[in-house]
Coordinates of C-alpha atoms and ligand atoms in Angstrom, one line a residue:
Chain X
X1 CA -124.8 82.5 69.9
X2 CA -122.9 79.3 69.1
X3 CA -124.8 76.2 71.0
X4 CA -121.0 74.9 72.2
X5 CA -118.8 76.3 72.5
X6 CA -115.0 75.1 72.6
X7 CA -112.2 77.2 74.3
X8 CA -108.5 76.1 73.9
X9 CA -109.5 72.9 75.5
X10 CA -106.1 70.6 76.1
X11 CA -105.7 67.4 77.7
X12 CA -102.2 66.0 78.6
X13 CA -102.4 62.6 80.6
X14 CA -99.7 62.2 83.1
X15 CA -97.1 59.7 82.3
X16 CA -97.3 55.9 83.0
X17 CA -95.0 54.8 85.5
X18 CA -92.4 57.6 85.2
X19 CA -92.7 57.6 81.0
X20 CA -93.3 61.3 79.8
X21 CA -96.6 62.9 79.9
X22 CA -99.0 61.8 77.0
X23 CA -100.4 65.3 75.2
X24 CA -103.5 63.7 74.1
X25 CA -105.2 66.8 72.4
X26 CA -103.4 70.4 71.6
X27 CA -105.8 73.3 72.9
X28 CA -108.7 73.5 70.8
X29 CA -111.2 75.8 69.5
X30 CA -114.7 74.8 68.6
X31 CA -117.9 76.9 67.5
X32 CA -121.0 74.2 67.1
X33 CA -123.9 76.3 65.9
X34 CA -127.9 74.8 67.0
X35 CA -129.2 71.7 64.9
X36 CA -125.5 71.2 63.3
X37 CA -124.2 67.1 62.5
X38 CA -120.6 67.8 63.2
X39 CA -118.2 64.9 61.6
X40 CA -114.4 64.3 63.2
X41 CA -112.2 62.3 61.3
X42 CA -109.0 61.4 62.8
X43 CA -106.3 58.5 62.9
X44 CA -106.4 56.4 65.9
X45 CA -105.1 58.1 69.0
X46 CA -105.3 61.7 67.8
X47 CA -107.8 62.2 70.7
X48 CA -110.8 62.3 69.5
X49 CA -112.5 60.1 72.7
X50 CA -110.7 62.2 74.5
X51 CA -112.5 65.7 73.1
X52 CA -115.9 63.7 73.3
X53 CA -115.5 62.4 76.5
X54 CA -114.3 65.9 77.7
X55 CA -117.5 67.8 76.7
X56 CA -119.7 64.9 77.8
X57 CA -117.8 65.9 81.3
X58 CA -116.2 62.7 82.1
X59 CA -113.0 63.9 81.7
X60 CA -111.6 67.5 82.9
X61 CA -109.4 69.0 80.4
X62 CA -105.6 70.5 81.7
X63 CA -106.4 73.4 79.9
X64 CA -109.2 75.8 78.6
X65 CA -113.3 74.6 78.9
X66 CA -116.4 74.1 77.4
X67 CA -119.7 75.7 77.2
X68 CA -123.0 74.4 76.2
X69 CA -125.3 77.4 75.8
X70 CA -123.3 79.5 77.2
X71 CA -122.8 77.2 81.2
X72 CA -119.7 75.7 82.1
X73 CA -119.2 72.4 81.8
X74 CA -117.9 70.7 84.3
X75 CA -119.5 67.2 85.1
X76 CA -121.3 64.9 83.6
X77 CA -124.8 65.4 82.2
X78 CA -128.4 64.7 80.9
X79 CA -128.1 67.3 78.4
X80 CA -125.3 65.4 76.7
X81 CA -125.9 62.2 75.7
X82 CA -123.6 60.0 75.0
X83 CA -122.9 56.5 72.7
X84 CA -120.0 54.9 73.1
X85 CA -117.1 53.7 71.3
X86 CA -117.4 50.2 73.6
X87 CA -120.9 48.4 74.5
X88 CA -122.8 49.9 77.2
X89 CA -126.1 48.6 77.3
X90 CA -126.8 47.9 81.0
X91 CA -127.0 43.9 81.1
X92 CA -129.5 43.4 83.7
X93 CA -132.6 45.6 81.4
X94 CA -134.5 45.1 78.9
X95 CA -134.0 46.7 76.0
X96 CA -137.1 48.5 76.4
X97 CA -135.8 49.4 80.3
X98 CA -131.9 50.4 78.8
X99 CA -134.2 53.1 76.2
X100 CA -135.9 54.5 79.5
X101 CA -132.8 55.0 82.2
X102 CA -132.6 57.8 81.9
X103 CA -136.3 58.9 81.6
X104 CA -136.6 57.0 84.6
X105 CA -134.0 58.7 86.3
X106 CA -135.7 62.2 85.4
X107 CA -139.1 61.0 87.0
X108 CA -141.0 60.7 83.9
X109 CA -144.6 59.1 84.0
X110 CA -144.9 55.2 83.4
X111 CA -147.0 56.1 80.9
X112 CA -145.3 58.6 78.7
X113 CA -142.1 56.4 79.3
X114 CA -143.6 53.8 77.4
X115 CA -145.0 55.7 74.7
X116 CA -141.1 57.4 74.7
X117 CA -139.9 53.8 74.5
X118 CA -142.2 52.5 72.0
X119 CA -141.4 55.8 69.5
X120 CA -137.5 55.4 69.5
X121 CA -137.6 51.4 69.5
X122 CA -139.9 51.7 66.4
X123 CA -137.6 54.5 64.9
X124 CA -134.6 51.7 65.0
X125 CA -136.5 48.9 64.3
X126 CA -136.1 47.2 67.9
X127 CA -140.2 46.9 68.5
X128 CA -140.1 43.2 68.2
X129 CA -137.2 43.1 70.5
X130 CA -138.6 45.4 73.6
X131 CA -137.9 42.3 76.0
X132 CA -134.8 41.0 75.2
X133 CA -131.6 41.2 77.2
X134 CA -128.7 43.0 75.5
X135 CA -126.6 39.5 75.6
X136 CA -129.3 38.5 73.1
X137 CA -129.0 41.2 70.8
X138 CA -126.2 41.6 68.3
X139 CA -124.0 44.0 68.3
X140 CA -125.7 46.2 65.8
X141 CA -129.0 45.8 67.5
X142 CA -126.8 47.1 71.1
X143 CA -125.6 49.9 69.4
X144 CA -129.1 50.7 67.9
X145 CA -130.3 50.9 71.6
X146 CA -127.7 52.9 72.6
X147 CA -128.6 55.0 70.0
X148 CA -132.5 55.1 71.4
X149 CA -131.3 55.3 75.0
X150 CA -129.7 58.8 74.0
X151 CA -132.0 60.1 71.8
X152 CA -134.9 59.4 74.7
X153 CA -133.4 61.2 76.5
X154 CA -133.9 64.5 74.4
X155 CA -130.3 65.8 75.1
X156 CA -129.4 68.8 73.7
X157 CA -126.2 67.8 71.6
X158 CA -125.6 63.9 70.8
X159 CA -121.9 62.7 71.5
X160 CA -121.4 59.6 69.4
X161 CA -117.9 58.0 69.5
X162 CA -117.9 55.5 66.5
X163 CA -121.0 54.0 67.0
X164 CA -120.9 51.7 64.3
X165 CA -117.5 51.0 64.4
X166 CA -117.8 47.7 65.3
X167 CA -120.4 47.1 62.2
X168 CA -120.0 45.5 58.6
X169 CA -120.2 47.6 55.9
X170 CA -123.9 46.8 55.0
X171 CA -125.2 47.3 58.1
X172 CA -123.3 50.2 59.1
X173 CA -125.2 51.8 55.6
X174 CA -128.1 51.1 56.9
X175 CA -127.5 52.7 60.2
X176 CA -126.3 55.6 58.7
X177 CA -129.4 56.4 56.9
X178 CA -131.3 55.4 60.1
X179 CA -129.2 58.2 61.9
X180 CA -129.8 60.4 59.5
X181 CA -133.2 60.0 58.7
X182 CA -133.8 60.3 62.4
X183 CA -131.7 63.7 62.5
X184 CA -133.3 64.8 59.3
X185 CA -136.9 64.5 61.8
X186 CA -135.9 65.8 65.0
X187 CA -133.2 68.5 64.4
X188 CA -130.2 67.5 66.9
X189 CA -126.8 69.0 67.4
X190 CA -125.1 66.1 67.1
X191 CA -120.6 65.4 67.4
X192 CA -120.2 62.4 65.6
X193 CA -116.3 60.7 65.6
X194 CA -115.3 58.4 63.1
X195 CA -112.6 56.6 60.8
X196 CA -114.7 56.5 58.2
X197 CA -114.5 58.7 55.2
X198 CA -117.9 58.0 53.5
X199 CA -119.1 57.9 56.5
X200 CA -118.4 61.5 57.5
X201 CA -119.2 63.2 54.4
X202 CA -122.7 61.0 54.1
X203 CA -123.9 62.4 57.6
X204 CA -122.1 66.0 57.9
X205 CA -122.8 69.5 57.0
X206 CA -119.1 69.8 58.3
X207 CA -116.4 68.1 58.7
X208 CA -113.5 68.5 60.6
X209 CA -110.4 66.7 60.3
X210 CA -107.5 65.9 63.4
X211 CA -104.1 66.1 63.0
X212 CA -102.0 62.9 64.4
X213 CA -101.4 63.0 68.4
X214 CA -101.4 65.3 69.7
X215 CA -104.7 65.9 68.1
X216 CA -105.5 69.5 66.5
X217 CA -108.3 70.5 64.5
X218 CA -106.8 70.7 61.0
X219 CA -109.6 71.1 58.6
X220 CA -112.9 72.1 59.0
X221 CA -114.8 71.2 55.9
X222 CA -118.0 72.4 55.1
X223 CA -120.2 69.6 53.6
X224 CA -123.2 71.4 51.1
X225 CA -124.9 68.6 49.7
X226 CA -128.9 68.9 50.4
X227 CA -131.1 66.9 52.8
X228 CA -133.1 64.6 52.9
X229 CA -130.0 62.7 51.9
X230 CA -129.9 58.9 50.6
X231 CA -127.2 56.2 50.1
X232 CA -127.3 57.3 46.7
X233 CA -125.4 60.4 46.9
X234 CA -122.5 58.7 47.8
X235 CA -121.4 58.1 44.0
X236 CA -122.8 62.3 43.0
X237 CA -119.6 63.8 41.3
X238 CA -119.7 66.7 44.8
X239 CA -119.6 63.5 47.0
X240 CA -116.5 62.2 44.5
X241 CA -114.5 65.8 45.0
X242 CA -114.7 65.8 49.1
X243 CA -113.6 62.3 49.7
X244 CA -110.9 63.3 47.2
X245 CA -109.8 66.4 49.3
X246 CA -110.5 64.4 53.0
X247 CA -109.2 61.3 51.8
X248 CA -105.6 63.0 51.1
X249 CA -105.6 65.3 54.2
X250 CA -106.6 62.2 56.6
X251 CA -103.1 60.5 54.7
X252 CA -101.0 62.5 56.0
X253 CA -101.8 62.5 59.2
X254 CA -102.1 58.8 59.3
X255 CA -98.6 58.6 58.0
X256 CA -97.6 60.8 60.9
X257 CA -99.2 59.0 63.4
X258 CA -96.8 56.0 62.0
X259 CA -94.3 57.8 61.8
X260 CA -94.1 58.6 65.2
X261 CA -95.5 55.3 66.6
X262 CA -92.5 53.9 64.9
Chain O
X1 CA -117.5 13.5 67.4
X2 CA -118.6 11.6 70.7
X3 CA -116.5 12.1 73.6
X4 CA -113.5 14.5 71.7
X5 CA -116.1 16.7 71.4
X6 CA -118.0 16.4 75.2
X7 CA -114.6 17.6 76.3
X8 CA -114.2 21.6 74.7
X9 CA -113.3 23.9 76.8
X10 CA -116.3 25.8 79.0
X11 CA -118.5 24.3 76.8
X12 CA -121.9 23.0 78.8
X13 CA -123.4 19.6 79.7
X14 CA -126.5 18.7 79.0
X15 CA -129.1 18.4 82.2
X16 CA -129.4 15.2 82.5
X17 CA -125.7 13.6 81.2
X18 CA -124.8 16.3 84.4
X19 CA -127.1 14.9 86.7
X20 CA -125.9 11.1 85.7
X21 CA -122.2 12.0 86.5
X22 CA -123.1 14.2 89.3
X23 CA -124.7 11.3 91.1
X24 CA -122.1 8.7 89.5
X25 CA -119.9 10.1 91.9
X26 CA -121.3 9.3 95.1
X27 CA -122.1 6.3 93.5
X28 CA -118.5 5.8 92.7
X29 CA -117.9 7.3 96.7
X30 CA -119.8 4.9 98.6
X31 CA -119.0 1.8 96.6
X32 CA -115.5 2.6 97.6
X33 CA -116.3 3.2 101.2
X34 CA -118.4 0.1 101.7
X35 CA -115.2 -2.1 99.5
X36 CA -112.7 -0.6 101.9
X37 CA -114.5 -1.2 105.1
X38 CA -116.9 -4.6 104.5
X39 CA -114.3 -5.9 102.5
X40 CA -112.2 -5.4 106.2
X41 CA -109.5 -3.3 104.9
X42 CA -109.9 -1.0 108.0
X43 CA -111.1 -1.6 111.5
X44 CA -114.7 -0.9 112.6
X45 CA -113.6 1.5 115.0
X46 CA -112.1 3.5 112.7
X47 CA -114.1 4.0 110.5
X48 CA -118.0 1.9 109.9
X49 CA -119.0 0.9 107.1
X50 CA -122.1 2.6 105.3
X51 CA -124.9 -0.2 106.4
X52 CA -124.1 0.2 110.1
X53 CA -123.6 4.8 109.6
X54 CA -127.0 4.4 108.3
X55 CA -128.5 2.3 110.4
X56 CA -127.2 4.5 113.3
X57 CA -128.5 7.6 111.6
X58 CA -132.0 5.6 111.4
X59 CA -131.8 5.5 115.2
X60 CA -130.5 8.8 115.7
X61 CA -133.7 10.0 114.0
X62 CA -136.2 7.8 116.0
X63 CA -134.5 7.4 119.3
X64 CA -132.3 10.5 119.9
X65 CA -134.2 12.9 118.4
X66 CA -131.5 14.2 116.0
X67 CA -134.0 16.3 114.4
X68 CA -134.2 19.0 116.7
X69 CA -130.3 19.2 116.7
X70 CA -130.3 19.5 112.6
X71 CA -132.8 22.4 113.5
X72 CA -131.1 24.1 116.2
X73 CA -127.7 24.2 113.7
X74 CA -129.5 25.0 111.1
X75 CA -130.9 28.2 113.0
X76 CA -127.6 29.0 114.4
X77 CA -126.4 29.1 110.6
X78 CA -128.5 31.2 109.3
X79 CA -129.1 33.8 112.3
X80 CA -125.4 34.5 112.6
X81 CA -125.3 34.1 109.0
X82 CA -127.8 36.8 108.3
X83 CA -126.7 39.1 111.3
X84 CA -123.4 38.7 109.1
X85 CA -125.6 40.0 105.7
X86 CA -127.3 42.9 107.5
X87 CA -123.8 43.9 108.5
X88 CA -121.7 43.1 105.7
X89 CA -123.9 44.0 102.6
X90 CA -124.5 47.7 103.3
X91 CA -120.5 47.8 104.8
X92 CA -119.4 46.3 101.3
X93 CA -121.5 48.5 98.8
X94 CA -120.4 51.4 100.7
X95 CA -116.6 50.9 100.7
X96 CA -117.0 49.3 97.5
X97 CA -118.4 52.7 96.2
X98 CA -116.7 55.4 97.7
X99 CA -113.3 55.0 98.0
X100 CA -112.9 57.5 101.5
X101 CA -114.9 55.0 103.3
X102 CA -113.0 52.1 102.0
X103 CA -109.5 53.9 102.9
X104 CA -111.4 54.2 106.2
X105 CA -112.2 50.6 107.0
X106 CA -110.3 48.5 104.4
X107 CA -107.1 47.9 106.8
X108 CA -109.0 46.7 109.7
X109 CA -111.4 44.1 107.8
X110 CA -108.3 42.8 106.1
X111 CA -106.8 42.5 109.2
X112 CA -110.1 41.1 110.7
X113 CA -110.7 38.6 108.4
X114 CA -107.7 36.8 109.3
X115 CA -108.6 36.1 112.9
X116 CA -109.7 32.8 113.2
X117 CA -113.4 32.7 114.3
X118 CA -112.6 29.5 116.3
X119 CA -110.3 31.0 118.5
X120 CA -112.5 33.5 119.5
X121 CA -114.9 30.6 120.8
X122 CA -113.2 31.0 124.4
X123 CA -113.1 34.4 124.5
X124 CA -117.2 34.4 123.8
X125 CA -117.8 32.2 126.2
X126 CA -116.6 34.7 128.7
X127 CA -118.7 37.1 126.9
X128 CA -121.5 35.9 125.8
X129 CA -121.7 32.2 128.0
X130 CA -122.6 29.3 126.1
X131 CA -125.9 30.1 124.9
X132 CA -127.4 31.0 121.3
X133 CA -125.4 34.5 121.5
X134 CA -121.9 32.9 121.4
X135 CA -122.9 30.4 118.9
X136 CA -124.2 33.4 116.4
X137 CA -121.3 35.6 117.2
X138 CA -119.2 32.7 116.5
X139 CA -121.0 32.4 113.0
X140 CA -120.9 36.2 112.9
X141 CA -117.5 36.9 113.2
X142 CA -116.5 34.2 111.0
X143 CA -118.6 35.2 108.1
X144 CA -118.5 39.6 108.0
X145 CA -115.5 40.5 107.6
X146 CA -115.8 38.1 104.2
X147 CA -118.8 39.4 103.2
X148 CA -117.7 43.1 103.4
X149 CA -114.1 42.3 102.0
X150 CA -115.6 40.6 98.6
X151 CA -118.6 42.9 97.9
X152 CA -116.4 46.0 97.9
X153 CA -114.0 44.1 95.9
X154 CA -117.1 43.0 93.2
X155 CA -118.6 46.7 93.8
X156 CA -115.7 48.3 93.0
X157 CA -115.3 45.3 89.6
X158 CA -117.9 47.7 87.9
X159 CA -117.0 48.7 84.3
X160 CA -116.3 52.3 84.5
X161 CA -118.2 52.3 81.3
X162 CA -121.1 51.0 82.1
X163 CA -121.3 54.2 85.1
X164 CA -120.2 56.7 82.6
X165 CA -123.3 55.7 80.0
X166 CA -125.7 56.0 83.6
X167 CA -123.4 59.5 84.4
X168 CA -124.4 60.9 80.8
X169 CA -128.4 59.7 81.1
X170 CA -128.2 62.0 84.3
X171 CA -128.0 59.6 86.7
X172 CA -127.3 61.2 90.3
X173 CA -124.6 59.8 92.8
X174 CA -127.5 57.7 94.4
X175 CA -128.7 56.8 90.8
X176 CA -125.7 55.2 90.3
X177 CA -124.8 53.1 93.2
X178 CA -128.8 51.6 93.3
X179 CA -129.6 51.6 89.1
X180 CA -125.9 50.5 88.2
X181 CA -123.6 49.4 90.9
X182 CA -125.9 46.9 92.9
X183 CA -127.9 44.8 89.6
X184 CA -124.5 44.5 88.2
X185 CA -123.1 43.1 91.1
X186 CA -126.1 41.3 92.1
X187 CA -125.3 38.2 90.7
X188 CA -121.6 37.7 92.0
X189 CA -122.3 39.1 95.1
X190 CA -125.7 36.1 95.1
X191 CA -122.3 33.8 94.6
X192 CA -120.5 34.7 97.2
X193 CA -122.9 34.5 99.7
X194 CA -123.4 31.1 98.7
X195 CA -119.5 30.7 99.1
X196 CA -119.6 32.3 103.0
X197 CA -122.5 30.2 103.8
X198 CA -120.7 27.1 103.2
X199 CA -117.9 28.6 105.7
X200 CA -120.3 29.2 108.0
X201 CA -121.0 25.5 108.3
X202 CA -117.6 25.0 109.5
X203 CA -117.6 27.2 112.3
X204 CA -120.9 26.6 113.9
X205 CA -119.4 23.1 113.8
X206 CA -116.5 24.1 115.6
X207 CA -118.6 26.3 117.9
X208 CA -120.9 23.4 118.8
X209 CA -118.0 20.9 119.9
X210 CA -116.9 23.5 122.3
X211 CA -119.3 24.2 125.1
X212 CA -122.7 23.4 123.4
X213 CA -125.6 20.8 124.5
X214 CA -127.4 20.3 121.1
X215 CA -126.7 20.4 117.7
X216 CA -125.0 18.4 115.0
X217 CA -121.2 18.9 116.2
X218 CA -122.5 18.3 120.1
X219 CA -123.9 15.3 118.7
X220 CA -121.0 14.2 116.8
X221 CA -119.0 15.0 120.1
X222 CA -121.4 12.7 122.2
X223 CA -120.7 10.3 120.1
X224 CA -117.1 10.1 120.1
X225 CA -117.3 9.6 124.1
X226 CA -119.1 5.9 122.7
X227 CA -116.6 5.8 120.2
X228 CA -119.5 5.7 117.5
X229 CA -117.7 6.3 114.1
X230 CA -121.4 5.1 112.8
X231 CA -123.2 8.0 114.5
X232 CA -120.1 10.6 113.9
X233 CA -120.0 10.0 110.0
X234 CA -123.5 10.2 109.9
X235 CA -123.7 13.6 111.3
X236 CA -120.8 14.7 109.2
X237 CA -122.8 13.0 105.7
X238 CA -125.7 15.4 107.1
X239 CA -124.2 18.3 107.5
X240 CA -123.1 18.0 103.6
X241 CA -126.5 17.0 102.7
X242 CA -127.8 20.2 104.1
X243 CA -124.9 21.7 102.5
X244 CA -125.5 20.5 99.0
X245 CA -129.2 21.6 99.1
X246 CA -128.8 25.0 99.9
X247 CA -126.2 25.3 97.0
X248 CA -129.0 24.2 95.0
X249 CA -131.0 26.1 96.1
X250 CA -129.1 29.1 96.5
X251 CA -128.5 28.4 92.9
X252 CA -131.7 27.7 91.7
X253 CA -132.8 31.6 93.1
X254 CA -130.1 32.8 91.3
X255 CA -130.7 31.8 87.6
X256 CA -134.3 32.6 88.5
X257 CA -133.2 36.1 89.9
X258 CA -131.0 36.8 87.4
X259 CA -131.3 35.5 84.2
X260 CA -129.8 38.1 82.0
X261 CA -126.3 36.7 83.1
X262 CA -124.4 35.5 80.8
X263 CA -121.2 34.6 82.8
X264 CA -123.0 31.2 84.3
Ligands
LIG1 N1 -106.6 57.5 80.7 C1 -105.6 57.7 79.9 N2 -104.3 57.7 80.4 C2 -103.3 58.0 79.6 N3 -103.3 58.2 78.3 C3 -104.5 58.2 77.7 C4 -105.7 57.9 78.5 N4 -106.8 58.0 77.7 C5 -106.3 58.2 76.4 N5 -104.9 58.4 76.5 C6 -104.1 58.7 75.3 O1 -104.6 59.8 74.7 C7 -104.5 59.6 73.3 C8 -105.8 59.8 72.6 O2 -106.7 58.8 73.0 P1 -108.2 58.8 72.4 O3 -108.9 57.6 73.0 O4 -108.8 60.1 72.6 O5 -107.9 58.5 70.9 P2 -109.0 58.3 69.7 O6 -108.7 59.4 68.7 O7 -110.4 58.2 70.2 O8 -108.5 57.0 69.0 P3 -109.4 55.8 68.4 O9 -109.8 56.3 67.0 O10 -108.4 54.7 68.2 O11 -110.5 55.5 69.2 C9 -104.0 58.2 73.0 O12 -102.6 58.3 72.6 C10 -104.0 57.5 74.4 O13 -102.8 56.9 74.6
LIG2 MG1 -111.7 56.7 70.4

């Protein structure tokens, strides 16, 4: 049995001030098996938040619903975890208390909340950091938090809405290998949203790609290329041939989306 | 460089340059005072100059026992002022939080917190006589309906983010208003108490000059039967003495209490 599943989930947001109702994602199907890294590529506004934010249980679709081994989802949970598109460490912790909320929240032991802590801030290279406030981190080191406050929390499927968006390109490399290396260990479902081409292909065993708003799954690309996985495979001739194929799909609908934005 | 550059927008002093202009301007204050009234620009009995205010303050310390009425206020202050907290702060969180209960009472403290807590002065003497009770309602009623009114608001401030990241780490409904709601408001609600408190001052004034026999404003009303301007401006310089200390004060617990806040 699929580990989520995705009926003909739809969202249409009502109208601002008396405009016409916004159809942010065209019902959906979605079959995420255990263990999978799931890409989404999309131009901007095609509702990919939306879909993540909908399974994390933030947001109630108009139309069709979700399951995560085989329950209903309909609010917000730990067995989700989430990192957003926008910084969310919590200001007033440490980043050593922002990687246990929600181990804290469960109950968890002192002790074994530390040793939690100290694994994932070691795994993204926080250690030295454990005390500092997240207005003293940059933003790569926030979103390498975030990244450790989720993965603490041993959810069962890892929603991440372009984490490193906000990142240059070096260090978003780096991430990515950190993400993936840290996947390649402990075996997560994981939904992860981007713009980035590379990106997806580097991290996936499948791809899928959205249509413009509203947003439809139009593509779903399987991506074969072994693990462990480096930065180097990003120039293999397989690697060359799917960006080709994405990298023309994800034109068109870009040139939709501008189309009908203008 | 220099001075362009002292003058960028938000951008901070350092310690002591603030401390210098900081106490340039009372400087500045009193060398004006004591021009405009030794210098006989205005009569004596309007207004004394600052050798004879503190002089009478000198004797107001050591022959009228003015102590005891800077204690007495000062009690006044702060019991009505924390009767206010115990009320407000709980009040506040909850309509701040859950939007039922601030449909509920929202219309009435915005109507409340336009009554004037002065005129209620006669009305609590009827109630409540002229003892301590009136004098902390007084301070009460002035300072609640504030409090409540500007925590919900600052409660209700919270980036809907910053809940969703708690919602998806599992946090419950009580998880979220105690490990996200009240440290992130924390700090701005630490700065409005600090605002209310300073209003506070200015009713238990008011409270005092009406039906009281001790305190700062009875003084400052005993005085004006001698037509004392010295005695009366020296318990009005007091009263912002006591004022300027608890700012700092006040402000001193809050970097200390808080000093992951940035927006300072
Ligand atoms: N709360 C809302 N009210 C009304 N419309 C909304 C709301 N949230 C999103 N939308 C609309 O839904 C559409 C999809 O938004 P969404 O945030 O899911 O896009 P996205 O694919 O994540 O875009 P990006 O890549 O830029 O982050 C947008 O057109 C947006 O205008
Ligand atoms: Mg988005």
């Amino acid at each position: 049995m699929a580990k989520l599943t995705i009926s003909g989930v739809g969202r249409i947001f009502p109208g601002v001030q008396g405009g016409p109702p916004t159809t942010a994602l065209d019902p959906t199907d979605l079959s995420v098996e255990d263990n999978d890294f799931i890409t989404i590529l999309g131009p901007s506004g095609c509702g990919k938040s939306t879909l993540l934010r909908i399974i994390a249980g933030l947001d109630q679709p108009t139309s069709g619903f979700v399951e995560l081994d085989g329950n209903r989802v309909s609010r917000p949970g730990a067995d989700r975890g989430m990192v957003f598109q926008s910084y969310t460490l919590f200001p007033w912790l440490s980043v050593k208390q922002n990687i246990c909320f929600g181990l804290r929240e469960k109950g968890v032991p002192a002790k074994e909340q530390d040793d939690i802590a100290a694994h994932f801030m070691e795994q993204v290279g926080l250690t030295a950091f454990a005390n500092h406030f997240p207005r003293m981190l940059s933003g790569g080191m926030q979103q390498r938090t975030a990244l450790a406050r989720a993965l603490a929390n041993d959810p069962k499927i890892l929603l991440l809405d372009e984490p490193f968006g906000a990142l240059d390109h070096q260090t978003r490399s780096l991430m990515q290998e950190l993400l993936l290396s840290i996947w390649e260990k402990h075996r997560k479902t994981v939904l992860f949203v981007t713009h980035d081409i590379e990106e997806s292909i580097f991290m996936a065993n499948r791809v899928l790609v959205m249509t413009a708003r509203p947003g439809r799954i139009k593509a779903d690309v399987p991506v074969s290329i072994p693990h462990p996985r480096d930065y180097k495979i990003k120039t293999s001739p397989a690697f060359a041939e799917l960006k080709e194929q994405l990298t023309e799909d994800i034109r068109v609908e870009t040139l939709r989306a501008a189309e009908m934005a203008a | 460089m220099g001075q362009n550059s002292s003058f960028e927008p938000l951008k901070p002093v350092a310690p002591r340059t603030r401390a210098v202009l900081g106490v340039g301007f009372f400087v500045l204050f009193i060398a004006v005072w004591a021009a405009a009234t030794l210098g006989g620009f205005i009569k004596p009995l309007f207004l004394a100059d600052p050798v004879k205010t503190f002089a009478a303050g000198y004797r107001l310390f050591t022959e009228y026992g003015f102590l005891s009425d800077i204690g007495i206020t000062v009690y006044r202050v702060m019991g009505g002022f924390v009767l206010a907290m115990i009320v407000g702060l709980p009040l506040g969180i909850a309509m701040g939080a859950f939007k039922p209960i601030e449909a509920f009472f929202g219309p009435f403290v915005s109507f409340a917190r336009y009554l004037p807590a002065s005129a209620f002065i006669p009305l609590l003497i009827l109630w409540a006589g002229v003892g301590e009770a009136q004098k902390l309602l007084v301070i009460f009623i002035g300072s609640v309906f504030q409090i409540v009114l500007m925590v919900a608001v600052i409660i209700g401030e919270t980036r809907r983010d910053l809940m969703e990241a708690a919602l998806t780490l599992g946090a419950s409904r009580r998880g979220v208003v105690t490990r996200v709601l009240l440290p992130n408001a924390s700090p701005q609600i630490a700065e409005t108490l600090r605002l209310v408190l300073g209003w506070a001052w200015t009713y238990v004034i008011v409270a005092e000059l009406v039906g009281a026999d001790s305190g700062i404003g009875h003084m400052i009303m005993d005085s004006q039967r001698f037509l004392d301007t010295g005695q009366m401006i020296f318990g009005i310089f007091i009263i912002g003495v006591i004022g300027l200390i608890t700012d700092f004060a006040f402000r001193a617990i809050n970097v200390w209490l808080f000093p992951w806040y940035a927006g300072r």
